[in-house]
Structures are given as C-alpha cells and as structure tokens.
Amino acid sequence: MSAPRALALFALIVVGAVIVWVQVGEGPFPRTEGRPLEPSEPTRIEAAGLPVLRPAPDLVELDGWLQTEADSLDDFEGKVLVLQFWTFSCRNCKATIPNLKEIYSAYGRDQVEIVGVHAPEFSFEEDPDAVLEAAVDLGVTWPVALDTAKRNFHSWQEGRTAYWPRTYVIDAVGQIRFDHIGEGKYEELREAVAALVAEL
Amino acid sequence: MIAAFLEAVSELALPCSLALVVPGVAATLAARFDPLAVSLSVLGGSATIGWLRITDQIPPRLSTWAAVGVGVLVVVSFGALFGRSVRPAQRVTAGAVVGGAAAAIWTPCVGEELGAILTDGPLDPLAVLLPFLAFSTGIGLVAIAVAFARAALELPERVERALSALSLGVGFLIALLLATGAYSEVVGRLVIWSL
C-alpha cells in the first residue's frame, strides 16, 4: 500500500473511532437533563436584574387548548409564565421536560404557570389526540396550546428561522424576561423563574 | 468548541441531521477525483449558508422560485462532481453548492451547544462563527470519512460507475425535495420510523 493510501486509511480509522466513541459510548460530554451547575460555573443571569427583552405577543388563531380551561394568555396574567414552543417527537424538546416538571412542582399555580405551545414539525404531530396522548406519556401536565398552523411559532420568533424548543419566561405584567433556544440553560431558567416569583 | 463538535457527532444518525449528512456523503461518493477536497467544500458551503441563516443574515426560508433554482444548481453540481474533464476548482465549487443547498433546507436538532449558538447568533454573529464551524465539522465527519475511504481504496471501475449513478440519484432526490418542499415529510417519516 502506498504512503498516501496508508495515511488515508489511518485517518479513516481515527475518524471512524471518534464517531463510534461518541455514538455508542457516552463520549466525553454526556447528555444531561436538568444538569445542575457546578458551584464554580458562572450563571449569566443576575437574579435581581433580568432584562426586559420585549412585550410578549398574545397567542392568536390557535387551534385549541388541552389540559386547561384557559383560552388566552390573559388568563395567566399576574403569574410568572414559562412558555415553550415544542413538538412531541422532538428529542430536544423532550429533554427539557424534566426541568419544566421540576419548576412546575416547585411553585403553586397562583405563582407560576407553564404553557406548552405545540407547533408540529411533521404532519403526524398535527392530530390533537396524538398531542394529548404524547403529553400524557411524557408527563406533561401543564396547559398545552395547539398552534397547528404554526402562526404563533413563526410570529413569536420574529421572522427568523424558528426553532424547537424555544423557551420564554414572561413576568406578571407580560414582558419577556428570558429567552433560550434548544436544550440547556436549565439552572438559568430556574433562577429566572425564582427571581420573577420574588417580584410578585 | 469541542463540545459543539461532539454534540454534532452525537446527532449524526438522527433524522434531523440527514439533510446535511446525506448530500455531503453523496457528493463525496460522486467525486471520483479529489474526494477530500469535495467533502471539505461541502462542509464549507453548508457552514457558510448555515451561519448566514442562524445569524439572520439571509431569509429563513427559500422562496419557491429560489428553491427551484437551487435544485437545478444541485443537479448541475452533482453532474460536475463526477465528470472526468472537470477542473478541481469547478469540483470544489460544486461541492460548496451542494453543501449550501443542504444547509438551506436543514432543520436542526437543537441540543445544548447548538442552542447556545442559535440563541446568541443573531446578537453576535462573529462570536458564534467558530463554534458553529466546529458543529458543522462534526456533522461533516461522515463525508470526510467517506473521502478518506475513497482515497484509501482502489475501487473497480464497475463500483465507481455504480457509486456515480447512486450519488447522481441522491442529487436528483435532493433537488426534488428542494423544489417541492417535501423535505419535512420525508424527515417526518424517518422520525416515525425511528420512534
């Protein structure tokens, strides 16, 4: 075998080993759900100084609500609201649920409410019965707003490329005070909720 | 950056990554000559268009006519990739076009690292450039591996022809998905299958 081919073969083995290591094993950075921060790890949110990002838009032209009598965000006024755009087959959305459950169980319903705005990515996620079944399976007990046509999913994300999951924390007067795309920032989310509850 | 790279590698086999992985592998397989350069140019194209998308410097979605135009470009690019008389620079350009088109239709799985990149991207595009490049490199790893394999193995002429035909078919498929907007449905079926 010529030297270039041997080198290419060696490089192939190395690349393959990296892929197998990360895919099959845990890799050096295992996935976490609701990972608590190490004491030395800095948080980016000062508990008392959450910036006001923008007023929260209303949810408009929804296709219904599940697990609640509410039919508008106005029904949650006066509470700290965690609003997450999600869809039930999205693995990253599912990874955030344990942290949301922790928040939901830590506060009374007069203080904190969670609203999962279900914006389906695929056609099989559009059926409300399938959404309800998935919510039960995943242990999602908070209100779910059905945004089947994804009007709110796109309008809330301001004409940008829209992503799942996207989590907002809205204060008692309807201002967005925390905004994060994807998994992670669990401790920051909990701190944001705690800081806003303290303001109630 | 290493975390972003490894997060991408951990997502290589997921349906949400296939929009980037499959075109990269197909283009590299199509490249009978300079496969490594082609795999890197696919990576460069996808990283560039992906970065422009996540930092809101280009529209989030292609218009219908733009999608048709990009679809045609993809087919032409795949044709250029396995042509014998094509110059290396043209091959690299074709790879970049394929990568860019793939990034245009990609809907990512947003893990912790990519989530931080996407959250910060529109606010500070330059700060997320290197982490996103690291993420893109992780996604491009399969195509790079295929390129090394192609360089290491001497394939019989019949296999070379079969690979070319296969990759051209994939090129047509990608173009079709781009032009019809059916990409989401295809990935959706893969998601159902993987559940």
GROMACS .gro file of C-alpha atoms in nm:
model
  395
    1MET     CA    1   0.000   0.000   0.000
    2SER     CA    2   0.134   0.345  -0.095
    3ALA     CA    3   0.208   0.601   0.176
    4PRO     CA    4  -0.082   0.834   0.086
    5ARG     CA    5  -0.327   0.543   0.088
    6ALA     CA    6  -0.191   0.417   0.420
    7LEU     CA    7  -0.226   0.768   0.563
    8ALA     CA    8  -0.581   0.795   0.432
    9LEU     CA    9  -0.664   0.455   0.584
   10PHE     CA   10  -0.519   0.562   0.919
   11ALA     CA   11  -0.718   0.888   0.909
   12LEU     CA   12  -1.031   0.690   0.823
   13ILE     CA   13  -0.980   0.465   1.124
   14VAL     CA   14  -0.931   0.768   1.351
   15VAL     CA   15  -1.242   0.944   1.217
   16GLY     CA   16  -1.444   0.623   1.246
   17ALA     CA   17  -1.325   0.569   1.601
   18VAL     CA   18  -1.437   0.921   1.701
   19ILE     CA   19  -1.781   0.863   1.551
   20VAL     CA   20  -1.823   0.524   1.719
   21TRP     CA   21  -1.694   0.660   2.052
   22VAL     CA   22  -1.947   0.940   2.058
   23GLN     CA   23  -2.238   0.745   1.906
   24VAL     CA   24  -2.206   0.423   2.102
   25GLY     CA   25  -2.050   0.542   2.424
   26GLU     CA   26  -2.129   0.844   2.630
   27GLY     CA   27  -1.839   1.041   2.483
   28PRO     CA   28  -1.658   1.298   2.691
   29PHE     CA   29  -1.964   1.520   2.727
   30PRO     CA   30  -2.264   1.302   2.824
   31ARG     CA   31  -2.609   1.444   2.760
   32THR     CA   32  -2.772   1.594   3.064
   33GLU     CA   33  -3.127   1.664   3.167
   34GLY     CA   34  -3.169   1.949   3.408
   35ARG     CA   35  -2.799   1.943   3.486
   36PRO     CA   36  -2.723   2.142   3.798
   37LEU     CA   37  -2.442   2.391   3.754
   38GLU     CA   38  -2.114   2.329   3.926
   39PRO     CA   39  -2.058   2.578   4.206
   40SER     CA   40  -1.776   2.745   4.015
   41GLU     CA   41  -1.971   2.771   3.688
   42PRO     CA   42  -2.086   3.126   3.627
   43THR     CA   43  -2.451   3.195   3.558
   44ARG     CA   44  -2.529   3.463   3.304
   45ILE     CA   45  -2.838   3.593   3.474
   46GLU     CA   46  -2.828   3.813   3.779
   47ALA     CA   47  -3.125   3.704   3.984
   48ALA     CA   48  -3.244   4.057   4.051
   49GLY     CA   49  -3.155   4.202   3.712
   50LEU     CA   50  -3.334   4.012   3.438
   51PRO     CA   51  -3.354   4.241   3.137
   52VAL     CA   52  -3.689   4.322   2.980
   53LEU     CA   53  -3.648   4.177   2.631
   54ARG     CA   54  -3.982   4.276   2.478
   55PRO     CA   55  -4.354   4.258   2.547
   56ALA     CA   56  -4.489   3.907   2.499
   57PRO     CA   57  -4.723   3.888   2.200
   58ASP     CA   58  -5.058   3.720   2.254
   59LEU     CA   59  -5.123   3.372   2.121
   60VAL     CA   60  -5.354   3.423   1.825
   61GLU     CA   61  -5.560   3.198   1.598
   62LEU     CA   62  -5.481   2.888   1.799
   63ASP     CA   63  -5.637   2.555   1.713
   64GLY     CA   64  -5.742   2.491   2.071
   65TRP     CA   65  -5.613   2.422   2.420
   66LEU     CA   66  -5.556   2.098   2.607
   67GLN     CA   67  -5.546   2.035   2.980
   68THR     CA   68  -5.686   2.376   3.076
   69GLU     CA   69  -5.999   2.590   3.079
   70ALA     CA   70  -5.791   2.888   2.962
   71ASP     CA   71  -5.827   3.021   2.610
   72SER     CA   72  -5.584   3.312   2.614
   73LEU     CA   73  -5.258   3.418   2.773
   74ASP     CA   74  -5.462   3.686   2.953
   75ASP     CA   75  -5.594   3.407   3.174
   76PHE     CA   76  -5.244   3.372   3.322
   77GLU     CA   77  -5.190   3.741   3.392
   78GLY     CA   78  -5.040   3.811   3.731
   79LYS     CA   79  -4.837   3.489   3.729
   80VAL     CA   80  -4.489   3.408   3.609
   81LEU     CA   81  -4.538   3.224   3.283
   82VAL     CA   82  -4.296   2.978   3.125
   83LEU     CA   83  -4.398   2.946   2.762
   84GLN     CA   84  -4.229   2.688   2.545
   85PHE     CA   85  -4.275   2.616   2.177
   86TRP     CA   86  -4.241   2.240   2.143
   87THR     CA   87  -4.349   1.944   1.938
   88PHE     CA   88  -4.389   1.598   2.077
   89SER     CA   89  -4.148   1.396   1.864
   90CYS     CA   90  -3.866   1.647   1.907
   91ARG     CA   91  -3.597   1.482   2.119
   92ASN     CA   92  -3.455   1.814   2.235
   93CYS     CA   93  -3.800   1.928   2.349
   94LYS     CA   94  -3.843   1.604   2.542
   95ALA     CA   95  -3.505   1.656   2.708
   96THR     CA   96  -3.625   1.984   2.860
   97ILE     CA   97  -3.939   1.833   3.017
   98PRO     CA   98  -3.777   1.706   3.342
   99ASN     CA   99  -3.660   2.059   3.421
  100LEU     CA  100  -4.005   2.202   3.344
  101LYS     CA  101  -4.161   1.939   3.570
  102GLU     CA  102  -3.926   2.044   3.847
  103ILE     CA  103  -4.029   2.407   3.808
  104TYR     CA  104  -4.397   2.315   3.787
  105SER     CA  105  -4.387   2.117   4.108
  106ALA     CA  106  -4.183   2.378   4.296
  107TYR     CA  107  -4.446   2.654   4.278
  108GLY     CA  108  -4.817   2.692   4.330
  109ARG     CA  109  -5.044   2.758   4.034
  110ASP     CA  110  -5.112   3.106   4.169
  111GLN     CA  111  -4.741   3.187   4.118
  112VAL     CA  112  -4.614   3.001   3.812
  113GLU     CA  113  -4.783   2.851   3.510
  114ILE     CA  114  -4.629   2.668   3.218
  115VAL     CA  115  -4.782   2.677   2.873
  116GLY     CA  116  -4.651   2.438   2.610
  117VAL     CA  117  -4.736   2.576   2.268
  118HIS     CA  118  -4.744   2.271   2.046
  119ALA     CA  119  -4.627   2.362   1.696
  120PRO     CA  120  -4.599   2.040   1.494
  121GLU     CA  121  -4.298   1.989   1.271
  122PHE     CA  122  -4.443   1.688   1.088
  123SER     CA  123  -4.795   1.604   0.974
  124PHE     CA  124  -4.831   1.309   1.216
  125GLU     CA  125  -4.792   1.557   1.503
  126GLU     CA  126  -5.093   1.763   1.396
  127ASP     CA  127  -5.363   1.538   1.544
  128PRO     CA  128  -5.483   1.682   1.880
  129ASP     CA  129  -5.548   1.330   2.011
  130ALA     CA  130  -5.188   1.236   1.933
  131VAL     CA  131  -5.068   1.551   2.111
  132LEU     CA  132  -5.278   1.466   2.419
  133GLU     CA  133  -5.158   1.107   2.418
  134ALA     CA  134  -4.796   1.222   2.393
  135ALA     CA  135  -4.847   1.479   2.670
  136VAL     CA  136  -4.978   1.203   2.899
  137ASP     CA  137  -4.691   0.971   2.805
  138LEU     CA  138  -4.431   1.242   2.864
  139GLY     CA  139  -4.585   1.355   3.192
  140VAL     CA  140  -4.672   1.699   3.058
  141THR     CA  141  -4.947   1.808   3.294
  142TRP     CA  142  -4.947   2.181   3.219
  143PRO     CA  143  -5.173   2.356   2.967
  144VAL     CA  144  -5.096   2.290   2.603
  145ALA     CA  145  -5.193   2.541   2.334
  146LEU     CA  146  -5.235   2.393   1.987
  147ASP     CA  147  -5.057   2.605   1.727
  148THR     CA  148  -5.108   2.355   1.448
  149ALA     CA  149  -5.071   2.609   1.166
  150LYS     CA  150  -4.757   2.742   1.340
  151ARG     CA  151  -4.874   3.102   1.315
  152ASN     CA  152  -4.752   3.183   1.664
  153PHE     CA  153  -4.441   2.967   1.628
  154HIS     CA  154  -4.328   3.192   1.342
  155SER     CA  155  -4.465   3.526   1.462
  156TRP     CA  156  -4.314   3.493   1.809
  157GLN     CA  157  -3.975   3.418   1.654
  158GLU     CA  158  -3.987   3.745   1.462
  159GLY     CA  159  -3.950   3.625   1.105
  160ARG     CA  160  -3.625   3.446   1.187
  161THR     CA  161  -3.554   3.081   1.135
  162ALA     CA  162  -3.780   2.929   1.400
  163TYR     CA  163  -3.662   2.650   1.626
  164TRP     CA  164  -3.792   2.386   1.867
  165PRO     CA  165  -3.775   2.404   2.162
  166ARG     CA  166  -3.778   2.775   2.238
  167THR     CA  167  -3.845   2.870   2.596
  168TYR     CA  168  -3.954   3.210   2.720
  169VAL     CA  169  -4.019   3.333   3.072
  170ILE     CA  170  -4.280   3.606   3.091
  171ASP     CA  171  -4.326   3.816   3.401
  172ALA     CA  172  -4.655   3.900   3.572
  173VAL     CA  173  -4.707   4.209   3.356
  174GLY     CA  174  -4.647   4.034   3.024
  175GLN     CA  175  -4.283   4.119   2.949
  176ILE     CA  176  -4.045   3.854   2.813
  177ARG     CA  177  -3.755   3.832   3.060
  178PHE     CA  178  -3.578   3.511   2.946
  179ASP     CA  179  -3.540   3.356   2.603
  180HIS     CA  180  -3.349   3.043   2.512
  181ILE     CA  181  -3.336   2.814   2.211
  182GLY     CA  182  -3.280   2.441   2.250
  183GLU     CA  183  -3.180   2.228   2.544
  184GLY     CA  184  -2.971   2.355   2.830
  185LYS     CA  185  -2.958   2.668   3.046
  186TYR     CA  186  -3.170   2.477   3.297
  187GLU     CA  187  -3.027   2.643   3.605
  188GLU     CA  188  -3.062   2.986   3.442
  189LEU     CA  189  -3.427   2.910   3.365
  190ARG     CA  190  -3.495   2.807   3.724
  191GLU     CA  191  -3.318   3.119   3.850
  192ALA     CA  192  -3.517   3.342   3.616
  193VAL     CA  193  -3.844   3.194   3.739
  194ALA     CA  194  -3.734   3.226   4.102
  195ALA     CA  195  -3.632   3.590   4.052
  196LEU     CA  196  -3.963   3.679   3.890
  197VAL     CA  197  -4.164   3.494   4.153
  198ALA     CA  198  -3.980   3.701   4.412
  199GLU     CA  199  -4.106   4.013   4.233
  200LEU     CA  200  -4.472   3.906   4.267
  201MET     CA  201  -1.598   2.435   2.053
  202ILE     CA  202  -1.508   2.074   2.126
  203ALA     CA  203  -1.845   2.032   2.294
  204ALA     CA  204  -2.021   2.170   1.984
  205PHE     CA  205  -1.823   1.932   1.763
  206LEU     CA  206  -1.907   1.632   1.981
  207GLU     CA  207  -2.273   1.729   2.007
  208ALA     CA  208  -2.287   1.727   1.627
  209VAL     CA  209  -2.117   1.387   1.611
  210SER     CA  210  -2.369   1.250   1.863
  211GLU     CA  211  -2.650   1.362   1.633
  212LEU     CA  212  -2.507   1.222   1.310
  213ALA     CA  213  -2.753   0.934   1.285
  214LEU     CA  214  -3.064   1.134   1.372
  215PRO     CA  215  -3.319   1.222   1.102
  216CYS     CA  216  -3.267   1.592   1.168
  217SER     CA  217  -2.904   1.566   1.061
  218LEU     CA  218  -2.968   1.376   0.740
  219ALA     CA  219  -3.028   1.694   0.538
  220LEU     CA  220  -2.658   1.770   0.584
  221VAL     CA  221  -2.509   1.422   0.611
  222VAL     CA  222  -2.669   1.260   0.304
  223PRO     CA  223  -2.580   1.532   0.050
  224GLY     CA  224  -2.226   1.550   0.189
  225VAL     CA  225  -2.176   1.176   0.159
  226ALA     CA  226  -2.341   1.162  -0.184
  227ALA     CA  227  -2.126   1.446  -0.318
  228THR     CA  228  -1.811   1.285  -0.181
  229LEU     CA  229  -1.905   0.949  -0.332
  230ALA     CA  230  -1.972   1.120  -0.661
  231ALA     CA  231  -1.628   1.279  -0.659
  232ARG     CA  232  -1.409   1.023  -0.825
  233PHE     CA  233  -1.128   1.276  -0.813
  234ASP     CA  234  -1.037   1.497  -0.514
  235PRO     CA  235  -1.296   1.343  -0.277
  236LEU     CA  236  -1.136   1.501   0.030
  237ALA     CA  237  -1.141   1.847  -0.128
  238VAL     CA  238  -1.505   1.792  -0.224
  239SER     CA  239  -1.604   1.679   0.126
  240LEU     CA  240  -1.436   1.986   0.272
  241SER     CA  241  -1.601   2.215   0.017
  242VAL     CA  242  -1.942   2.066   0.106
  243LEU     CA  243  -1.859   2.138   0.468
  244GLY     CA  244  -1.753   2.493   0.378
  245GLY     CA  245  -2.071   2.556   0.181
  246SER     CA  246  -2.300   2.419   0.450
  247ALA     CA  247  -2.117   2.603   0.729
  248THR     CA  248  -2.133   2.931   0.538
  249ILE     CA  249  -2.502   2.916   0.447
  250GLY     CA  250  -2.587   2.768   0.787
  251TRP     CA  251  -2.406   3.052   0.964
  252LEU     CA  252  -2.579   3.312   0.746
  253ARG     CA  253  -2.914   3.151   0.836
  254ILE     CA  254  -2.859   3.123   1.210
  255THR     CA  255  -2.738   3.482   1.231
  256ASP     CA  256  -3.040   3.607   1.038
  257GLN     CA  257  -2.835   3.748   0.751
  258ILE     CA  258  -3.038   3.567   0.489
  259PRO     CA  259  -3.412   3.491   0.487
  260PRO     CA  260  -3.511   3.189   0.695
  261ARG     CA  261  -3.673   3.008   0.403
  262LEU     CA  262  -3.619   2.990   0.028
  263SER     CA  263  -3.892   3.129  -0.194
  264THR     CA  264  -4.046   2.878  -0.437
  265TRP     CA  265  -3.851   3.004  -0.737
  266ALA     CA  266  -3.527   3.025  -0.542
  267ALA     CA  267  -3.581   2.666  -0.429
  268VAL     CA  268  -3.632   2.553  -0.790
  269GLY     CA  269  -3.320   2.744  -0.896
  270VAL     CA  270  -3.111   2.592  -0.619
  271GLY     CA  271  -3.250   2.248  -0.708
  272VAL     CA  272  -3.128   2.290  -1.067
  273LEU     CA  273  -2.789   2.407  -0.939
  274VAL     CA  274  -2.762   2.098  -0.720
  275VAL     CA  275  -2.825   1.865  -1.016
  276VAL     CA  276  -2.569   2.052  -1.227
  277SER     CA  277  -2.323   2.035  -0.937
  278PHE     CA  278  -2.361   1.659  -0.899
  279GLY     CA  279  -2.303   1.627  -1.272
  280ALA     CA  280  -1.984   1.830  -1.234
  281LEU     CA  281  -1.863   1.621  -0.942
  282PHE     CA  282  -1.805   1.301  -1.133
  283GLY     CA  283  -1.712   1.448  -1.466
  284ARG     CA  284  -1.365   1.347  -1.582
  285SER     CA  285  -1.287   1.673  -1.763
  286VAL     CA  286  -1.396   1.895  -1.478
  287ARG     CA  287  -1.128   2.116  -1.322
  288PRO     CA  288  -1.059   2.083  -0.947
  289ALA     CA  289  -1.184   2.437  -0.881
  290GLN     CA  290  -1.514   2.354  -1.050
  291ARG     CA  291  -1.543   2.037  -0.844
  292VAL     CA  292  -1.484   2.230  -0.524
  293THR     CA  293  -1.741   2.491  -0.627
  294ALA     CA  294  -1.991   2.214  -0.699
  295GLY     CA  295  -1.930   2.069  -0.354
  296ALA     CA  296  -1.986   2.407  -0.192
  297VAL     CA  297  -2.313   2.449  -0.382
  298VAL     CA  298  -2.434   2.108  -0.261
  299GLY     CA  299  -2.337   2.192   0.098
  300GLY     CA  300  -2.501   2.533   0.081
  301ALA     CA  301  -2.823   2.389  -0.061
  302ALA     CA  302  -2.830   2.128   0.214
  303ALA     CA  303  -2.790   2.395   0.481
  304ALA     CA  304  -3.076   2.590   0.325
  305ILE     CA  305  -3.326   2.310   0.398
  306TRP     CA  306  -3.176   2.186   0.724
  307THR     CA  307  -3.391   2.192   1.039
  308PRO     CA  308  -3.155   2.115   1.325
  309CYS     CA  309  -3.188   1.917   1.642
  310VAL     CA  310  -3.115   2.187   1.897
  311GLY     CA  311  -2.910   2.044   2.178
  312GLU     CA  312  -2.735   2.241   2.450
  313GLU     CA  313  -2.439   2.359   2.245
  314LEU     CA  314  -2.625   2.441   1.926
  315GLY     CA  315  -2.897   2.600   2.138
  316ALA     CA  316  -2.646   2.845   2.282
  317ILE     CA  317  -2.511   2.915   1.932
  318LEU     CA  318  -2.859   2.978   1.791
  319THR     CA  319  -2.962   3.196   2.084
  320ASP     CA  320  -2.651   3.413   2.059
  321GLY     CA  321  -2.612   3.402   1.678
  322PRO     CA  322  -2.834   3.695   1.578
  323LEU     CA  323  -2.691   3.909   1.858
  324ASP     CA  324  -2.322   3.840   1.793
  325PRO     CA  325  -2.265   3.665   1.459
  326LEU     CA  326  -1.886   3.666   1.484
  327ALA     CA  327  -1.881   3.513   1.832
  328VAL     CA  328  -2.069   3.205   1.710
  329LEU     CA  329  -1.868   3.162   1.390
  330LEU     CA  330  -1.605   2.922   1.526
  331PRO     CA  331  -1.842   2.720   1.748
  332PHE     CA  332  -2.077   2.679   1.451
  333LEU     CA  333  -1.786   2.578   1.228
  334ALA     CA  334  -1.694   2.317   1.491
  335PHE     CA  335  -2.054   2.193   1.492
  336SER     CA  336  -2.060   2.181   1.110
  337THR     CA  337  -1.732   1.988   1.109
  338GLY     CA  338  -1.888   1.729   1.340
  339ILE     CA  339  -2.180   1.690   1.101
  340GLY     CA  340  -1.937   1.674   0.807
  341LEU     CA  341  -1.733   1.398   0.965
  342VAL     CA  342  -1.908   1.114   0.782
  343ALA     CA  343  -1.841   1.274   0.444
  344ILE     CA  344  -1.478   1.329   0.542
  345ALA     CA  345  -1.455   0.965   0.649
  346VAL     CA  346  -1.603   0.861   0.314
  347ALA     CA  347  -1.345   1.079   0.139
  348PHE     CA  348  -1.061   0.907   0.325
  349ALA     CA  349  -1.213   0.569   0.241
  350ARG     CA  350  -1.236   0.667  -0.123
  351ALA     CA  351  -0.872   0.775  -0.120
  352ALA     CA  352  -0.760   0.459   0.061
  353LEU     CA  353  -0.945   0.207  -0.152
  354GLU     CA  354  -0.890   0.126  -0.514
  355LEU     CA  355  -1.239   0.057  -0.641
  356PRO     CA  356  -1.311  -0.145  -0.956
  357GLU     CA  357  -1.448   0.053  -1.248
  358ARG     CA  358  -1.791  -0.112  -1.210
  359VAL     CA  359  -1.815   0.003  -0.848
  360GLU     CA  360  -1.704   0.353  -0.944
  361ARG     CA  361  -1.982   0.371  -1.203
  362ALA     CA  362  -2.238   0.238  -0.957
  363LEU     CA  363  -2.132   0.495  -0.700
  364SER     CA  364  -2.161   0.773  -0.954
  365ALA     CA  365  -2.509   0.660  -1.056
  366LEU     CA  366  -2.616   0.626  -0.694
  367SER     CA  367  -2.487   0.967  -0.596
  368LEU     CA  368  -2.644   1.130  -0.901
  369GLY     CA  369  -2.975   0.972  -0.793
  370VAL     CA  370  -2.932   1.123  -0.448
  371GLY     CA  371  -2.854   1.456  -0.612
  372PHE     CA  372  -3.180   1.440  -0.808
  373LEU     CA  373  -3.365   1.343  -0.492
  374ILE     CA  374  -3.223   1.641  -0.301
  375ALA     CA  375  -3.311   1.870  -0.590
  376LEU     CA  376  -3.664   1.729  -0.596
  377LEU     CA  377  -3.705   1.780  -0.221
  378LEU     CA  378  -3.579   2.136  -0.254
  379ALA     CA  379  -3.808   2.217  -0.543
  380THR     CA  380  -4.121   2.056  -0.395
  381GLY     CA  381  -4.068   2.143  -0.028
  382ALA     CA  382  -4.127   1.775   0.057
  383TYR     CA  383  -3.817   1.754   0.276
  384SER     CA  384  -4.013   1.789   0.601
  385GLU     CA  385  -4.246   1.499   0.507
  386VAL     CA  386  -3.953   1.271   0.430
  387VAL     CA  387  -3.781   1.351   0.759
  388GLY     CA  388  -4.116   1.311   0.937
  389ARG     CA  389  -4.148   0.956   0.808
  390LEU     CA  390  -3.795   0.883   0.923
  391VAL     CA  391  -3.884   1.021   1.266
  392ILE     CA  392  -4.190   0.792   1.289
  393TRP     CA  393  -3.970   0.502   1.185
  394SER     CA  394  -3.709   0.588   1.446
  395LEU     CA  395  -3.956   0.633   1.736
   0.00000   0.00000   0.00000
